[in-house]
XYZ file of C-alpha atoms in Angstrom:
433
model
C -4.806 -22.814 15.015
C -6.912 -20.590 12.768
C -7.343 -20.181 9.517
C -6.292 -16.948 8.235
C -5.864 -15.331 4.713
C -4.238 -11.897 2.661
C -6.313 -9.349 1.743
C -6.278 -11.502 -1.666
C -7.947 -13.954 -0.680
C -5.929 -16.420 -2.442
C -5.498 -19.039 0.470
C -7.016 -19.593 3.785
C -4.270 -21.880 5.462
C -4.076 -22.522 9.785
C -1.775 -20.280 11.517
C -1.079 -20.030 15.576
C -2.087 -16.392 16.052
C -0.652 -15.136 19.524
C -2.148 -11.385 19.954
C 0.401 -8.880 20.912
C -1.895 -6.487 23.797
C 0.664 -5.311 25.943
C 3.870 -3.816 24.966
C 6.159 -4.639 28.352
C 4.569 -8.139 28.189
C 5.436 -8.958 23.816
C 9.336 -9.771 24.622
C 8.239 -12.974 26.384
C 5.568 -14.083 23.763
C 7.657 -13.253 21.194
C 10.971 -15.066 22.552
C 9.071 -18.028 23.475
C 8.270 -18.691 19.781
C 12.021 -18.157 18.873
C 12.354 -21.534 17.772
C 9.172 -21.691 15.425
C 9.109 -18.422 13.812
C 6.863 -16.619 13.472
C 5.851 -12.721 11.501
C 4.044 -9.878 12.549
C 0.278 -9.059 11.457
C -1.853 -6.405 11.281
C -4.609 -6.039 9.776
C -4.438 -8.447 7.000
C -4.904 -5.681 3.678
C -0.938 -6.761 2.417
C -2.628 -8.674 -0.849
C -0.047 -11.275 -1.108
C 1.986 -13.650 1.604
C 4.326 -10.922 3.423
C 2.154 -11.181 6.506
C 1.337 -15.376 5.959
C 3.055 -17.987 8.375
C 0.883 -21.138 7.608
C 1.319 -24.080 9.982
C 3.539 -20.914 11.931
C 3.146 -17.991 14.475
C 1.686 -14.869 13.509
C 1.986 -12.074 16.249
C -0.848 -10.445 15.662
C -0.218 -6.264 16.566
C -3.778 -4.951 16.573
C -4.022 -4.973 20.112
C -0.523 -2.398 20.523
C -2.695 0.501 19.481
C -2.294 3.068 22.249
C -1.008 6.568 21.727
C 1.801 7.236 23.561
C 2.575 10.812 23.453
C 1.937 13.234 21.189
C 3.287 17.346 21.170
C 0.721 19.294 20.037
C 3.454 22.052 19.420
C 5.697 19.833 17.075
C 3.728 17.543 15.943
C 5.428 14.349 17.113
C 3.263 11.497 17.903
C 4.601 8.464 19.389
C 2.085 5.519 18.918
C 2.630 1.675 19.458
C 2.804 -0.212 15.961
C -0.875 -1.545 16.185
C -2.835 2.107 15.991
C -4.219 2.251 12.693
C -3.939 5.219 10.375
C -7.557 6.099 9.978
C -7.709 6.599 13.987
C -4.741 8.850 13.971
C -5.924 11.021 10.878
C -9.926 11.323 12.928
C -8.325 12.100 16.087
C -5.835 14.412 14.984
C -6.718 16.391 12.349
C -9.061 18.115 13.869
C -6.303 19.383 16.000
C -4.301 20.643 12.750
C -1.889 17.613 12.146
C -2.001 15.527 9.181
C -0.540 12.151 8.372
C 2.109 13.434 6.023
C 1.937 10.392 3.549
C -1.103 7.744 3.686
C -1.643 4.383 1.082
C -4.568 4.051 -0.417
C -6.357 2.408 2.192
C -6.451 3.818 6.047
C -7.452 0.489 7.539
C -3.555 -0.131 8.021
C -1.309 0.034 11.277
C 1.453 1.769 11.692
C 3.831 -1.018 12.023
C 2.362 -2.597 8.709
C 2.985 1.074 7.318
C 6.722 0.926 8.216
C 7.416 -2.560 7.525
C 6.243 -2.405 3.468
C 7.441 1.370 3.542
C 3.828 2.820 1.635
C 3.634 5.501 -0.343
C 0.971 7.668 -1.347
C -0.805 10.044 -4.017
C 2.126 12.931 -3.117
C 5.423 10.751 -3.324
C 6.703 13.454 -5.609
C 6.447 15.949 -2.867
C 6.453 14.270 0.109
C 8.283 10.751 -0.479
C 7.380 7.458 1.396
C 5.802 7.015 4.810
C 9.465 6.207 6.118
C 10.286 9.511 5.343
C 8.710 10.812 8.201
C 9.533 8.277 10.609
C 11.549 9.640 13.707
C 12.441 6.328 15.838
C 11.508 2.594 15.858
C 11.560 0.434 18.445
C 12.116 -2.837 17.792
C 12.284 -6.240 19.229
C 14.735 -9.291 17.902
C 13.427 -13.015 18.689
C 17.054 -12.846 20.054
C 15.882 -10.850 22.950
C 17.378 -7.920 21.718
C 15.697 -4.466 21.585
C 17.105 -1.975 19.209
C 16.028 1.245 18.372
C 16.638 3.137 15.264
C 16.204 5.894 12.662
C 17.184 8.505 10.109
C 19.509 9.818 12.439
C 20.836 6.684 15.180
C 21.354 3.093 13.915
C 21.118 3.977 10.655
C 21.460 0.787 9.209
C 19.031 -0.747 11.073
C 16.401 1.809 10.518
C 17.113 1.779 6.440
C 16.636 -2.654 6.581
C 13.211 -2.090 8.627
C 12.046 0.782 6.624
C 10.490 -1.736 3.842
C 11.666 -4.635 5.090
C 8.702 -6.759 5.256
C 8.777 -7.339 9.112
C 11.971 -9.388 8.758
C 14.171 -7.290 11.042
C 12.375 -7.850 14.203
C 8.595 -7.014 14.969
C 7.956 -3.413 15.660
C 6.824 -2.173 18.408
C 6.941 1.856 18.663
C 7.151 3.753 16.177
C 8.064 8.362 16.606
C 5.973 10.248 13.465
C 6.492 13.837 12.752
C 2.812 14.959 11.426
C 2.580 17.550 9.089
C 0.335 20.697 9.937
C -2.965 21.095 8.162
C -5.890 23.725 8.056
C -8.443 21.006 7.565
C -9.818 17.279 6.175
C -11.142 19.775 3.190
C -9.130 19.083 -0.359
C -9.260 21.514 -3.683
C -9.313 19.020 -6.232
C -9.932 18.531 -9.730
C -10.723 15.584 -12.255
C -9.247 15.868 -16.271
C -10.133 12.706 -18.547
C -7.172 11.556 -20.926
C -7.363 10.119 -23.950
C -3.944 8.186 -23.927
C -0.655 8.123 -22.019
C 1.052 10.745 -23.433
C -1.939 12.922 -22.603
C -1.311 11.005 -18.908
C 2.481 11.697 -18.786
C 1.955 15.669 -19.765
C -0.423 15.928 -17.146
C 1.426 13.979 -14.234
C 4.777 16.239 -15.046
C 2.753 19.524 -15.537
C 0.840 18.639 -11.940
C 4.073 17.778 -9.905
C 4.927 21.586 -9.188
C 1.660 22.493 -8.137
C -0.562 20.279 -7.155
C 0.263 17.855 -3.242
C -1.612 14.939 -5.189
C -2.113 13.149 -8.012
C -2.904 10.088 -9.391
C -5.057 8.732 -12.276
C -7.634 5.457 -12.782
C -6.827 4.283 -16.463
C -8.931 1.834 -18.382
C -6.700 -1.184 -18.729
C -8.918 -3.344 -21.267
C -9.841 -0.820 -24.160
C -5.812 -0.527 -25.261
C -5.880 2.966 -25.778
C -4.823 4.028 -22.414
C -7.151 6.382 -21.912
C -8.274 7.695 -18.309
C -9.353 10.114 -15.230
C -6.744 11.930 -13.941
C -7.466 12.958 -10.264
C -4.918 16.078 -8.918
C -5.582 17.486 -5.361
C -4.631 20.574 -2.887
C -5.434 21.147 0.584
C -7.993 23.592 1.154
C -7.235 26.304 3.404
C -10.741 27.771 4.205
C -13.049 25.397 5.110
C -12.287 24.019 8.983
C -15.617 22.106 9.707
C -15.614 18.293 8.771
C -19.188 16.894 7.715
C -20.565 13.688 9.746
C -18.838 10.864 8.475
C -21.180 8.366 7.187
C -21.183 4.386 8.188
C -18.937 2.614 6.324
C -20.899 -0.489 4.089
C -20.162 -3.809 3.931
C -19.746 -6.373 1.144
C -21.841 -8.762 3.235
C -21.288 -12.180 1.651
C -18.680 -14.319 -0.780
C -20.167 -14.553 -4.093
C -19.847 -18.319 -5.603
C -17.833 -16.568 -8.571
C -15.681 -13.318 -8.989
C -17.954 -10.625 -9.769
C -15.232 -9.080 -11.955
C -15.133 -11.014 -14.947
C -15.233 -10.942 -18.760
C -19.454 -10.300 -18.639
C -18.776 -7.781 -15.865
C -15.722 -5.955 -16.785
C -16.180 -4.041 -19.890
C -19.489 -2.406 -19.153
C -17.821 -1.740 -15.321
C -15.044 0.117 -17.117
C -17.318 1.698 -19.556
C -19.500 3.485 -16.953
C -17.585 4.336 -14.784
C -15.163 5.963 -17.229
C -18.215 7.798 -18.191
C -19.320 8.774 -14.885
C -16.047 10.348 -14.322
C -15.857 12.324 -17.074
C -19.810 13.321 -16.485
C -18.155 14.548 -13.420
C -14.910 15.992 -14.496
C -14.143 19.588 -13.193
C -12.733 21.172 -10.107
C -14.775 20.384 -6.636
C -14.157 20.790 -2.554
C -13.953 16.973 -1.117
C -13.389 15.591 2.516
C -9.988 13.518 2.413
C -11.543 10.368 3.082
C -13.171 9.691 -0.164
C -10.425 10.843 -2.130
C -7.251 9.265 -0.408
C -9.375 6.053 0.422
C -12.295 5.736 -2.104
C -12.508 1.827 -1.755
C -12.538 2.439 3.222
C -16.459 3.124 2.554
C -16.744 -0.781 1.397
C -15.859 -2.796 3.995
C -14.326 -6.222 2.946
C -14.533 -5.080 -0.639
C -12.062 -8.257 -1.416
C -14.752 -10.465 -0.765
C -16.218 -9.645 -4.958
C -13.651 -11.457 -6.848
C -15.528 -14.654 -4.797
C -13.736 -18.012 -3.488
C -10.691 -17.626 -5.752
C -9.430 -14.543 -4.627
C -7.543 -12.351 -6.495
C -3.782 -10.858 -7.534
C -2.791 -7.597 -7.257
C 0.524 -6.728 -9.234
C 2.168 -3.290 -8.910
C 5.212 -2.229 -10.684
C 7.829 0.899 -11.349
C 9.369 1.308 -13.863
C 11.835 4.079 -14.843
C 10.373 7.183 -15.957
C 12.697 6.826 -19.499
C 11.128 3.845 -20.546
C 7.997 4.567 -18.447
C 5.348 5.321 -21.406
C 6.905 2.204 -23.595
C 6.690 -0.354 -20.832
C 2.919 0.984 -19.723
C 1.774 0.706 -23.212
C 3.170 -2.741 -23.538
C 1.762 -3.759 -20.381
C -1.351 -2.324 -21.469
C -1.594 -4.542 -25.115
C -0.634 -7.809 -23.013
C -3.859 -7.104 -20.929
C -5.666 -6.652 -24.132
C -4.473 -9.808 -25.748
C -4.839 -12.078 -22.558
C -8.766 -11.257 -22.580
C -8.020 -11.071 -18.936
C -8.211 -7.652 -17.126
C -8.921 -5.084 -14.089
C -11.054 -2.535 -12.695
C -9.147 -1.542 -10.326
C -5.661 0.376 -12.287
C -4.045 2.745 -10.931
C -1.094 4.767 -12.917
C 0.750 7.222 -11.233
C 4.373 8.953 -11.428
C 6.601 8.814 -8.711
C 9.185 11.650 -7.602
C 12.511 12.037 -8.344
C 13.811 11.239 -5.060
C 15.105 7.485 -4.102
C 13.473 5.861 -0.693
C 15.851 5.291 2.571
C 14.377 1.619 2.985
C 17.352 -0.865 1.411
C 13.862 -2.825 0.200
C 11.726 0.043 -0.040
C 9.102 -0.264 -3.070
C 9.215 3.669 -4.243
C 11.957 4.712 -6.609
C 11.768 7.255 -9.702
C 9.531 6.133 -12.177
C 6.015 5.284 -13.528
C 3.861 2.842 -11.149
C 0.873 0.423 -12.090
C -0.966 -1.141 -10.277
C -3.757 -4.000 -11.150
C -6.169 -6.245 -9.575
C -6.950 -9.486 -11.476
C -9.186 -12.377 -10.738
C -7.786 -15.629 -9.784
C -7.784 -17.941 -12.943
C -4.921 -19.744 -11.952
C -2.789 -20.730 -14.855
C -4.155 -18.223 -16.838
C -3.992 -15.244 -14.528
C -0.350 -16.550 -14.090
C 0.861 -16.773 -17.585
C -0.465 -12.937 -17.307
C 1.826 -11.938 -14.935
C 4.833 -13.857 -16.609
C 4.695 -11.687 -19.496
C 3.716 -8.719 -17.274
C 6.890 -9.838 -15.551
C 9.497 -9.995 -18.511
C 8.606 -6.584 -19.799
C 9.208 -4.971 -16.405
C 12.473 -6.893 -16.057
C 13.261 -5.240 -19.282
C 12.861 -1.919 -17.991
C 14.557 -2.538 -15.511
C 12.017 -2.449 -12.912
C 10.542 -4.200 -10.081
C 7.244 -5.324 -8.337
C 6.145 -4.663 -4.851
C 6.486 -7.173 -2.622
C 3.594 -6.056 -0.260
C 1.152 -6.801 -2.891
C 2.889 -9.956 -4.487
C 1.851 -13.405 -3.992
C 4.313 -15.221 -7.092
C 7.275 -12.741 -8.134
C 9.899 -15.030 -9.087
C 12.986 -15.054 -7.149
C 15.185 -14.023 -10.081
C 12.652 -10.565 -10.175
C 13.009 -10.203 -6.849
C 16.914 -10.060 -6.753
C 17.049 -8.069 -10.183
C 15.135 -5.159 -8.603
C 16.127 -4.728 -5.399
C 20.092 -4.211 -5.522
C 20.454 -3.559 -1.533
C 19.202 -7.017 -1.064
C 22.015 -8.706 0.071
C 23.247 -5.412 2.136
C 19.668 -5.952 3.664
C 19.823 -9.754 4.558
C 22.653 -8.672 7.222
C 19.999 -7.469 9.686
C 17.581 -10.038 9.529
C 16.012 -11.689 12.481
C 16.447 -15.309 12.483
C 13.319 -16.060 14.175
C 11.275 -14.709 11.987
C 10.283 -16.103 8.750
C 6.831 -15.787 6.316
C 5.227 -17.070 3.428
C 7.079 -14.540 1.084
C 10.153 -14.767 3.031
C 10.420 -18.382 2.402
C 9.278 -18.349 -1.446
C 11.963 -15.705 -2.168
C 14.766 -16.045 0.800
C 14.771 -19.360 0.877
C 13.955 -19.318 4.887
């Protein structure tokens, strides 16, 4: 047994972790723990319990990270479901082929990227990493191996797009890359004062900028902000020498985001930004993945951990619900550095319990105060119920069940296709098993 926790931080409970390093050998070590259950795991950065099994198996995947094939003509890449995506974007970009969609972190597999369908900065263009997902292979605790996608075993494919590892574990996955002329980005940085300044901005940028997204400064209730769009740049082939990533090198006995801490954090760096608002050419890393260059980064909000909560909401009641969201924040004294608003395209996801759908996303990070923090996220909770919305379940740690059910419709369409050997933290809390 060994202790192992969620990028949150929020518990640090025994699990039996059986690595997954050879592909024709994982049928047998999977089967064998039929009877237990047991969920697949990565590399740990879901913030909540999708990827937990306390007292349970976790099959860990980092080991499955060998490229399989890849056509340097089409741009297919067939991988196995451990390889993360920062070593697919460093090896092949420099041979013109981009990861077509990306989260905001690249320290992430592939399998982890399929299972909690992410999304990135272009969703309105580009959609959810699913999107571009060709084939999965995957195998059942059954013994079963079944392989699916958008065009054979439909079904199948749409419950493991999203579908938090509870379909089987993956093991393959077929990509079609997307061609690029370089790891160089056009990009440019406009403060806002508010979020109708935000919402003209996000619907004048989907047409002609790839990406967009904007850091807005949740504790000073006037929703004001740094809105960050971005291009590809054509012209510039050479990438610079990547420098050594940092690392936050011990657990502070307290969070280090907290009510002395916050404020002035929000103040300068809103400053900063705006001291450095303007157009500028950028490498991709530091703009798709600012927070990559600080390694264990979750280890600041100390022995407590911390929440992240991520919503959508429709985009018709998407400026309301922010703004309401916003003035709980503001009332609860308690609040985040890391908020993220962004719009996402009109286009619906193929996962049955994929996260993306049409509408305004925030995302928030908040220190562990228990009861507090909690009460929080209740209210957070009722006023995205009322729109109608729902929460991300890769990032969730305490979404009611009633939520969960409420904003994911295809649920019981999805719970056809589970695997009955496989079970988690967040499968139990909100499945019952």
């Amino acid at each position: 047994m060994k202790p192992i926790s969620s990028w949150g931080r929020l518990s640090h409970e025994d699990h039996q972790v059986i690595p997954l390093n050879d592909r024709h050998q994982a049928f047998n070590q999977i089967r064998a723990n039929e009877t237990q259950g047991g969920i697949a795991h990565g590399m740990g950065r879901s913030y909540g319990d999708v990827g937990l099994n306390p007292k349970g198996a976790l099959w860990l995947t980092t080991g499955l990270h060998h490229l399989i094939h890849f056509d340097e003509h089409t741009g297919r890449l067939i991988c196995e479901s451990g390889v993360l995506l920062r070593d697919i974007q460093r090896l092949l970009i420099p041979r013109g082929w981009i990861l077509p969609v990306t989260p905001g972190s690249q320290m992430v597999t592939v399998g982890g990227a399929i299972a909690n369908d992410v999304h990135g900065k272009n969703h309105h263009l580009l959609g959810s990493f699913g999107d571009h997902v060709q084939n999965i292979k995957l195998i059942r605790t059954d013994g079963t191996i079944i392989e699916c996608g958008p065009l054979h075993n439909t079904e199948w494919f749409s419950a493991t797009l999203g579908g938090l590892g509870l379909t089987g574990v993956i093991l393959e996955a077929e990509i079609q890359m997307r061609p690029t002329a370089g790891p160089w980005l056009d990009t440019e940085s406009i403060p806002y004062s508010n979020l109708s300044e935000f919402f003209e901005l996000a619907d004048s940028s989907e047409k002609d900028w790839e990406h967009t997204v904007s850091w807005i400064d949740c504790i000073s209730g006037k929703g004001q902000g740094i809105f960050m769009r971005a291009n590809p740049n054509k012209e510039l082939k050479h990438a610079p020498k990547m420098k050594a990533e940092k690392k936050m090198p011990f657990v502070p006995p307290i969070s280090l985001v907290n009510s002395l801490t916050l404020r002035p954090f929000n103040f300068l760096y809103r400053n900063h930004q705006k001291y450095k608002a303007g157009t500028s050419t950028v490498h991709y890393e530091p703009f798709f993945y600012p927070l990559d260059k600080l390694l264990e980064w979750n280890r600041m909000y100390g022995p407590k951990g911390f929440f992240q909560y991520q919503s959508v909401v429709p985009r018709n009641v998407g400026q309301d619900a922010t703004q309401a969201m916003l003035k709980e924040i503001e009332k609860s004294g308690e609040g985040s550095f890391l908020a993220v608003l962004k719009t996402f395209g009109n286009r619906e996801s193929l996962g049955m319990l994929s996260f993306p759908e049409p509408g305004v996303t925030l995302a928030l990070d908040f220190p562990n105060h228990a009861s507090r923090t909690h009460k929080l996220m209740n209210r957070l909770d009722a006023i995205v119920k009322e729109a109608k919305g729902r929460i991300y379940p890769a990032k969730d740690a305490r979404m009611p069940r009633e939520l969960f059910e409420a904003g994911y419709p295809k649920l019981n369409e999805f719970l056809k296709y589970r695997d009955a050997g496989i079970s988690s933290s967040l499968s139990r809390r909100l499945l019952g098993s």
